[in-house]
Amino acid sequence: MLEIRDLSAGYGHRHVLEHISLKASEGEVVGIIGPNGSGKTTLLKTITKVLEPISGTVLIDGTNVNEMQSTQIAKKVAVVSQVISINFEFTVEDIVLMGRTPYIKGSETFEDINIVRDAMEKTNTLFLKDRLITQLSGGELQRVIIARAFAQNPKILLLDEPTSHLDITNQIDILNLVKNASRKGMVVVAVIHDLNLAAYYCDKICLLQDGELISTGTPEQVLTSSNIERAFNIAVKVIPNEITNSLYVIPVLEPLHETLH
Ligand SMILES: Nc1ncnc2c1ncn2[C@@H]1O[C@H](COP(=O)(O)OP(=O)(O)OP(=O)(O)O)[C@@H](O)[C@H]1O
Ligand SMILES: [Mg+2]
């Protein structure tokens, strides 16, 4: 479904990604992890042609994205960006309806309205529908942008730190929603900083360090203490999490000493 072959990318003379290859298939949640500045967002940008690769190819359903029109890409791929800034006074409903843009010829149909409503229900944003987008909390805004992505009805959903502004309940609700969508056939690629959430929700994890993919595989294969220590330069313990049947990544912290006198 989504295949990246030997991709290198960067900005001007600056190389950021080197020789990245990965595949994400229907029904899979693929997590991208790695330190700040390691190239995670840059990788997502190349998938939607926001950034042209220096070399290598991105294939969607076997077609090179270079040969696809942007509307064609928008019918297949939805993106939830890391930084969201909308300064126009649209309502929440207007913003979610924008997810239907690739499909709407003329004005929206009942089907479009139903899809938008359904996306807002799933993301717990329906109660916000008449509010202005400029007057939401960070977490509310993030859920609205996720609703817009769902309204786009994508085959491939790219999420760049989708839970960074969310409280624990909304983090779990959104990741459950994404996981269910993947089980129904969507390809999900998500940048996730929280290694414990990545371990639980991802079928496959790609670990980036300095623009290189240093490990790819199941959470058990990638989230080893040596990989994490190498990439993040921090000592960790990885233990089985029997409650969730997943892994527990625990940073080994020095005990805090009282410094105030
Ligand atoms: N528009 C740009 N022009 C020049 N350099 C950029 C640009 N955007 C990002 N970079 C650089 O590319 C490198 C990778 O950035 P990227 O945003 O992909 O990192 P990231 O892994 O998403 O980090 P974070 O976890 O902080 O979001 C960084 O060194 C960054 O400074
Ligand atoms: Mg980023």
Tab-separated table of C-alpha atoms and ligand atoms in Angstrom:
chain	number	residue	atom	x	y	z
A	1	MET	CA	0.000	0.000	0.000
A	2	LEU	CA	2.676	2.497	1.061
A	3	GLU	CA	6.225	1.763	0.127
A	4	ILE	CA	9.289	3.931	0.534
A	5	ARG	CA	12.346	2.822	-1.421
A	6	ASP	CA	15.848	4.015	-0.652
A	7	LEU	CA	14.704	7.543	0.066
A	8	SER	CA	17.055	10.400	0.811
A	9	ALA	CA	15.693	13.874	1.481
A	10	GLY	CA	16.695	17.195	2.923
A	11	TYR	CA	16.454	20.939	2.726
A	12	GLY	CA	18.736	22.693	0.249
A	13	HIS	CA	22.235	21.343	0.756
A	14	ARG	CA	21.308	19.824	4.080
A	15	HIS	CA	20.731	16.064	3.942
A	16	VAL	CA	18.272	14.958	6.624
A	17	LEU	CA	17.189	11.444	5.610
A	18	GLU	CA	19.545	8.844	4.173
A	19	HIS	CA	18.506	5.638	2.410
A	20	ILE	CA	15.181	5.027	4.102
A	21	SER	CA	13.166	1.989	3.008
A	22	LEU	CA	9.954	0.867	4.621
A	23	LYS	CA	6.588	-0.662	3.852
A	24	ALA	CA	3.240	-0.112	5.516
A	25	SER	CA	0.368	-2.385	4.608
A	26	GLU	CA	-3.390	-2.363	5.040
A	27	GLY	CA	-4.402	-3.088	8.576
A	28	GLU	CA	-1.054	-2.034	10.022
A	29	VAL	CA	-0.235	0.730	12.457
A	30	VAL	CA	3.364	1.716	11.801
A	31	GLY	CA	4.997	3.883	14.433
A	32	ILE	CA	7.868	6.249	13.689
A	33	ILE	CA	9.972	6.980	16.739
A	34	GLY	CA	13.228	8.821	17.229
A	35	PRO	CA	14.753	11.820	18.958
A	36	ASN	CA	13.853	15.436	18.182
A	37	GLY	CA	15.352	16.438	14.858
A	38	SER	CA	15.932	12.858	13.680
A	39	GLY	CA	13.801	13.350	10.534
A	40	LYS	CA	10.356	11.966	11.433
A	41	THR	CA	8.353	14.947	10.143
A	42	THR	CA	10.618	15.219	7.102
A	43	LEU	CA	9.797	11.592	6.275
A	44	LEU	CA	6.051	12.273	6.432
A	45	LYS	CA	6.496	15.380	4.249
A	46	THR	CA	8.045	13.335	1.458
A	47	ILE	CA	5.083	10.938	1.408
A	48	THR	CA	2.663	13.695	0.392
A	49	LYS	CA	5.086	15.515	-1.919
A	50	VAL	CA	5.322	18.510	0.412
A	51	LEU	CA	9.038	17.837	0.126
A	52	GLU	CA	10.616	16.350	-2.949
A	53	PRO	CA	13.123	13.578	-2.280
A	54	ILE	CA	16.769	13.986	-3.290
A	55	SER	CA	16.650	10.372	-4.442
A	56	GLY	CA	14.495	7.304	-3.975
A	57	THR	CA	10.779	6.797	-4.448
A	58	VAL	CA	7.500	6.823	-2.573
A	59	LEU	CA	4.864	4.457	-3.932
A	60	ILE	CA	1.184	4.572	-3.042
A	61	ASP	CA	-0.680	1.480	-4.205
A	62	GLY	CA	2.262	0.847	-6.503
A	63	THR	CA	2.174	4.319	-8.124
A	64	ASN	CA	5.049	6.752	-7.711
A	65	VAL	CA	3.704	9.878	-5.931
A	66	ASN	CA	5.629	11.996	-8.427
A	67	GLU	CA	3.201	10.828	-11.068
A	68	MET	CA	0.115	11.617	-8.970
A	69	GLN	CA	-1.868	14.888	-8.939
A	70	SER	CA	-2.405	16.470	-5.538
A	71	THR	CA	-6.176	15.748	-5.598
A	72	GLN	CA	-5.404	12.103	-6.342
A	73	ILE	CA	-3.022	12.036	-3.360
A	74	ALA	CA	-5.604	13.796	-1.156
A	75	LYS	CA	-8.150	11.054	-1.882
A	76	LYS	CA	-5.689	8.461	-0.626
A	77	VAL	CA	-3.634	10.167	2.055
A	78	ALA	CA	-4.714	12.354	4.976
A	79	VAL	CA	-2.237	14.120	7.203
A	80	VAL	CA	-2.493	15.355	10.758
A	81	SER	CA	0.458	17.709	11.124
A	82	GLN	CA	2.548	18.314	14.192
A	83	VAL	CA	2.051	22.073	14.070
A	84	ILE	CA	-1.458	23.283	13.469
A	85	SER	CA	-2.092	26.940	12.845
A	86	ILE	CA	-5.345	28.164	11.399
A	87	ASN	CA	-5.844	31.886	11.736
A	88	PHE	CA	-9.083	32.237	9.801
A	89	GLU	CA	-12.381	32.356	11.603
A	90	PHE	CA	-13.848	29.114	10.310
A	91	THR	CA	-16.231	27.079	12.405
A	92	VAL	CA	-15.230	23.583	13.492
A	93	GLU	CA	-17.798	22.125	11.091
A	94	ASP	CA	-16.302	24.143	8.166
A	95	ILE	CA	-12.855	22.795	8.979
A	96	VAL	CA	-13.994	19.168	9.138
A	97	LEU	CA	-15.974	19.654	5.904
A	98	MET	CA	-12.703	20.709	4.250
A	99	GLY	CA	-11.719	17.055	4.532
A	100	ARG	CA	-14.330	16.411	1.826
A	101	THR	CA	-12.757	18.934	-0.615
A	102	PRO	CA	-11.120	16.285	-2.851
A	103	TYR	CA	-14.526	14.681	-3.394
A	104	ILE	CA	-16.871	17.678	-3.644
A	105	LYS	CA	-17.855	18.896	-7.079
A	106	GLY	CA	-19.965	22.021	-6.637
A	107	SER	CA	-21.582	21.823	-3.229
A	108	GLU	CA	-21.549	19.157	-0.555
A	109	THR	CA	-24.035	16.287	-0.612
A	110	PHE	CA	-25.974	14.630	2.217
A	111	GLU	CA	-23.348	11.906	2.142
A	112	ASP	CA	-20.602	14.489	2.743
A	113	ILE	CA	-22.552	15.963	5.654
A	114	ASN	CA	-23.084	12.482	7.140
A	115	ILE	CA	-19.397	11.591	6.824
A	116	VAL	CA	-18.442	14.877	8.505
A	117	ARG	CA	-20.899	14.254	11.331
A	118	ASP	CA	-19.617	10.724	11.796
A	119	ALA	CA	-15.983	11.948	11.922
A	120	MET	CA	-16.932	14.536	14.556
A	121	GLU	CA	-18.796	11.960	16.624
A	122	LYS	CA	-15.841	9.569	16.576
A	123	THR	CA	-13.393	12.247	17.684
A	124	ASN	CA	-15.626	13.752	20.362
A	125	THR	CA	-15.856	17.094	18.555
A	126	LEU	CA	-19.523	17.232	17.560
A	127	PHE	CA	-20.342	19.429	20.544
A	128	LEU	CA	-17.849	21.973	19.174
A	129	LYS	CA	-19.302	22.117	15.667
A	130	ASP	CA	-20.468	25.763	15.716
A	131	ARG	CA	-17.456	27.080	17.625
A	132	LEU	CA	-14.742	29.105	15.913
A	133	ILE	CA	-11.558	27.167	15.248
A	134	THR	CA	-9.521	30.092	16.633
A	135	GLN	CA	-11.253	29.725	20.000
A	136	LEU	CA	-10.464	26.116	20.908
A	137	SER	CA	-8.087	24.568	23.402
A	138	GLY	CA	-5.000	22.783	22.045
A	139	GLY	CA	-6.515	19.346	22.605
A	140	GLU	CA	-9.870	20.325	21.078
A	141	LEU	CA	-8.085	21.695	18.003
A	142	GLN	CA	-6.030	18.522	17.646
A	143	ARG	CA	-9.183	16.377	17.731
A	144	VAL	CA	-10.849	18.607	15.104
A	145	ILE	CA	-7.863	18.189	12.775
A	146	ILE	CA	-8.056	14.426	13.312
A	147	ALA	CA	-11.795	14.598	12.489
A	148	ARG	CA	-10.945	16.429	9.253
A	149	ALA	CA	-8.461	13.679	8.358
A	150	PHE	CA	-11.111	10.990	8.957
A	151	ALA	CA	-13.639	12.953	6.874
A	152	GLN	CA	-11.169	12.670	4.011
A	153	ASN	CA	-11.788	8.909	4.142
A	154	PRO	CA	-8.144	8.120	3.433
A	155	LYS	CA	-6.550	4.780	2.688
A	156	ILE	CA	-3.398	6.048	4.338
A	157	LEU	CA	-3.452	8.161	7.474
A	158	LEU	CA	-0.284	10.010	8.479
A	159	LEU	CA	-0.226	11.317	12.013
A	160	ASP	CA	2.577	13.492	13.356
A	161	GLU	CA	2.418	13.284	17.145
A	162	PRO	CA	-1.388	13.072	17.148
A	163	THR	CA	-1.684	12.872	20.913
A	164	SER	CA	0.781	15.568	21.972
A	165	HIS	CA	-1.938	17.955	23.194
A	166	LEU	CA	-4.350	15.364	24.514
A	167	ASP	CA	-5.169	14.331	28.057
A	168	ILE	CA	-4.844	10.648	28.916
A	169	THR	CA	-8.490	9.824	28.089
A	170	ASN	CA	-8.388	11.534	24.700
A	171	GLN	CA	-4.977	9.985	23.910
A	172	ILE	CA	-6.429	6.543	24.412
A	173	ASP	CA	-9.677	7.374	22.604
A	174	ILE	CA	-7.828	8.706	19.556
A	175	LEU	CA	-5.338	5.848	19.423
A	176	ASN	CA	-8.176	3.315	19.793
A	177	LEU	CA	-9.997	5.057	16.966
A	178	VAL	CA	-6.892	4.915	14.781
A	179	LYS	CA	-6.275	1.273	15.669
A	180	ASN	CA	-9.867	0.347	14.782
A	181	ALA	CA	-9.606	2.210	11.484
A	182	SER	CA	-6.456	0.253	10.689
A	183	ARG	CA	-8.209	-3.008	11.524
A	184	LYS	CA	-10.836	-2.044	8.940
A	185	GLY	CA	-8.112	-1.702	6.314
A	186	MET	CA	-6.531	1.733	6.708
A	187	VAL	CA	-2.760	2.107	6.601
A	188	VAL	CA	-1.666	4.193	9.570
A	189	VAL	CA	1.759	5.761	9.963
A	190	ALA	CA	2.097	7.664	13.221
A	191	VAL	CA	4.953	9.569	14.788
A	192	ILE	CA	4.672	8.787	18.489
A	193	HIS	CA	7.015	10.088	21.174
A	194	ASP	CA	5.566	8.037	24.009
A	195	LEU	CA	7.388	4.708	23.705
A	196	ASN	CA	4.862	2.913	25.904
A	197	LEU	CA	1.949	3.994	23.715
A	198	ALA	CA	3.996	3.066	20.639
A	199	ALA	CA	4.674	-0.388	22.097
A	200	TYR	CA	0.999	-0.969	22.750
A	201	TYR	CA	-0.589	0.460	19.590
A	202	CYS	CA	1.924	-0.205	16.822
A	203	ASP	CA	2.220	-3.413	14.823
A	204	LYS	CA	5.557	-2.251	13.486
A	205	ILE	CA	7.992	0.398	14.671
A	206	CYS	CA	10.662	2.305	12.744
A	207	LEU	CA	13.391	3.904	14.834
A	208	LEU	CA	15.109	6.915	13.282
A	209	GLN	CA	18.360	8.360	14.484
A	210	ASP	CA	20.062	11.229	12.702
A	211	GLY	CA	18.104	10.561	9.534
A	212	GLU	CA	18.873	6.867	9.417
A	213	LEU	CA	16.535	3.993	10.100
A	214	ILE	CA	18.483	2.090	12.726
A	215	SER	CA	15.840	-0.511	13.512
A	216	THR	CA	12.534	-1.703	12.025
A	217	GLY	CA	10.319	-4.522	13.231
A	218	THR	CA	7.816	-5.463	15.896
A	219	PRO	CA	7.791	-3.446	19.147
A	220	GLU	CA	9.652	-6.341	20.822
A	221	GLN	CA	12.368	-6.257	18.157
A	222	VAL	CA	12.823	-2.482	18.078
A	223	LEU	CA	12.182	-1.371	21.645
A	224	THR	CA	15.202	-3.019	23.184
A	225	SER	CA	17.169	-1.190	25.836
A	226	SER	CA	20.261	-1.128	23.608
A	227	ASN	CA	18.372	0.420	20.635
A	228	ILE	CA	16.748	3.027	22.852
A	229	GLU	CA	19.988	3.844	24.624
A	230	ARG	CA	21.755	4.199	21.271
A	231	ALA	CA	19.106	6.463	19.744
A	232	PHE	CA	18.102	8.561	22.736
A	233	ASN	CA	21.284	8.408	24.780
A	234	ILE	CA	19.430	7.512	27.951
A	235	ALA	CA	19.537	4.404	30.110
A	236	VAL	CA	16.249	2.489	30.092
A	237	LYS	CA	14.825	-0.763	31.345
A	238	VAL	CA	12.378	-2.604	29.079
A	239	ILE	CA	10.161	-5.080	30.860
A	240	PRO	CA	7.064	-7.042	29.821
A	241	ASN	CA	3.864	-5.222	30.659
A	242	GLU	CA	1.590	-8.055	31.733
A	243	ILE	CA	-1.428	-5.814	32.203
A	244	THR	CA	-1.502	-4.750	28.550
A	245	ASN	CA	0.410	-7.704	27.111
A	246	SER	CA	2.900	-5.211	25.761
A	247	LEU	CA	6.160	-3.612	26.886
A	248	TYR	CA	7.062	-1.145	29.533
A	249	VAL	CA	9.917	1.249	28.766
A	250	ILE	CA	11.182	2.871	31.922
A	251	PRO	CA	13.931	5.511	31.922
A	252	VAL	CA	16.508	4.801	34.593
A	253	LEU	CA	16.581	8.095	36.430
A	254	GLU	CA	18.942	9.206	39.144
A	255	PRO	CA	17.119	9.689	42.439
A	256	LEU	CA	16.295	13.343	42.984
A	257	HIS	CA	18.148	14.991	45.835
A	258	GLU	CA	16.854	17.842	47.869
A	259	THR	CA	18.581	20.953	46.548
A	260	LEU	CA	16.642	23.671	48.341
A	261	HIS	CA	17.938	24.717	51.707
B	1	LIG	N1	12.197	23.661	6.548
B	1	LIG	C1	13.395	23.266	6.990
B	1	LIG	N2	14.534	23.820	6.504
B	1	LIG	C2	15.754	23.424	6.927
B	1	LIG	N3	15.951	22.448	7.839
B	1	LIG	C3	14.851	21.861	8.368
B	1	LIG	C4	13.530	22.235	7.977
B	1	LIG	N4	12.637	21.490	8.663
B	1	LIG	C5	13.374	20.686	9.453
B	1	LIG	N5	14.692	20.898	9.275
B	1	LIG	C6	15.808	20.187	9.938
B	1	LIG	O1	15.742	18.824	9.552
B	1	LIG	C7	16.041	17.969	10.648
B	1	LIG	C8	14.887	16.994	10.861
B	1	LIG	O2	13.737	17.726	11.208
B	1	LIG	P1	12.328	17.031	11.449
B	1	LIG	O3	11.329	18.109	11.617
B	1	LIG	O4	12.099	16.037	10.389
B	1	LIG	O5	12.621	16.287	12.837
B	1	LIG	P2	11.636	15.439	13.771
B	1	LIG	O6	12.229	14.089	13.918
B	1	LIG	O7	10.247	15.540	13.259
B	1	LIG	O8	11.803	16.201	15.163
B	1	LIG	P3	10.719	16.521	16.316
B	1	LIG	O9	10.628	15.291	17.185
B	1	LIG	O10	11.372	17.650	17.066
B	1	LIG	O11	9.425	16.911	15.687
B	1	LIG	C9	16.305	18.875	11.848
B	1	LIG	O12	17.693	19.023	11.983
B	1	LIG	C10	15.672	20.201	11.441
B	1	LIG	O13	16.368	21.269	12.025
B	2	MG	MG	8.540	16.398	13.960
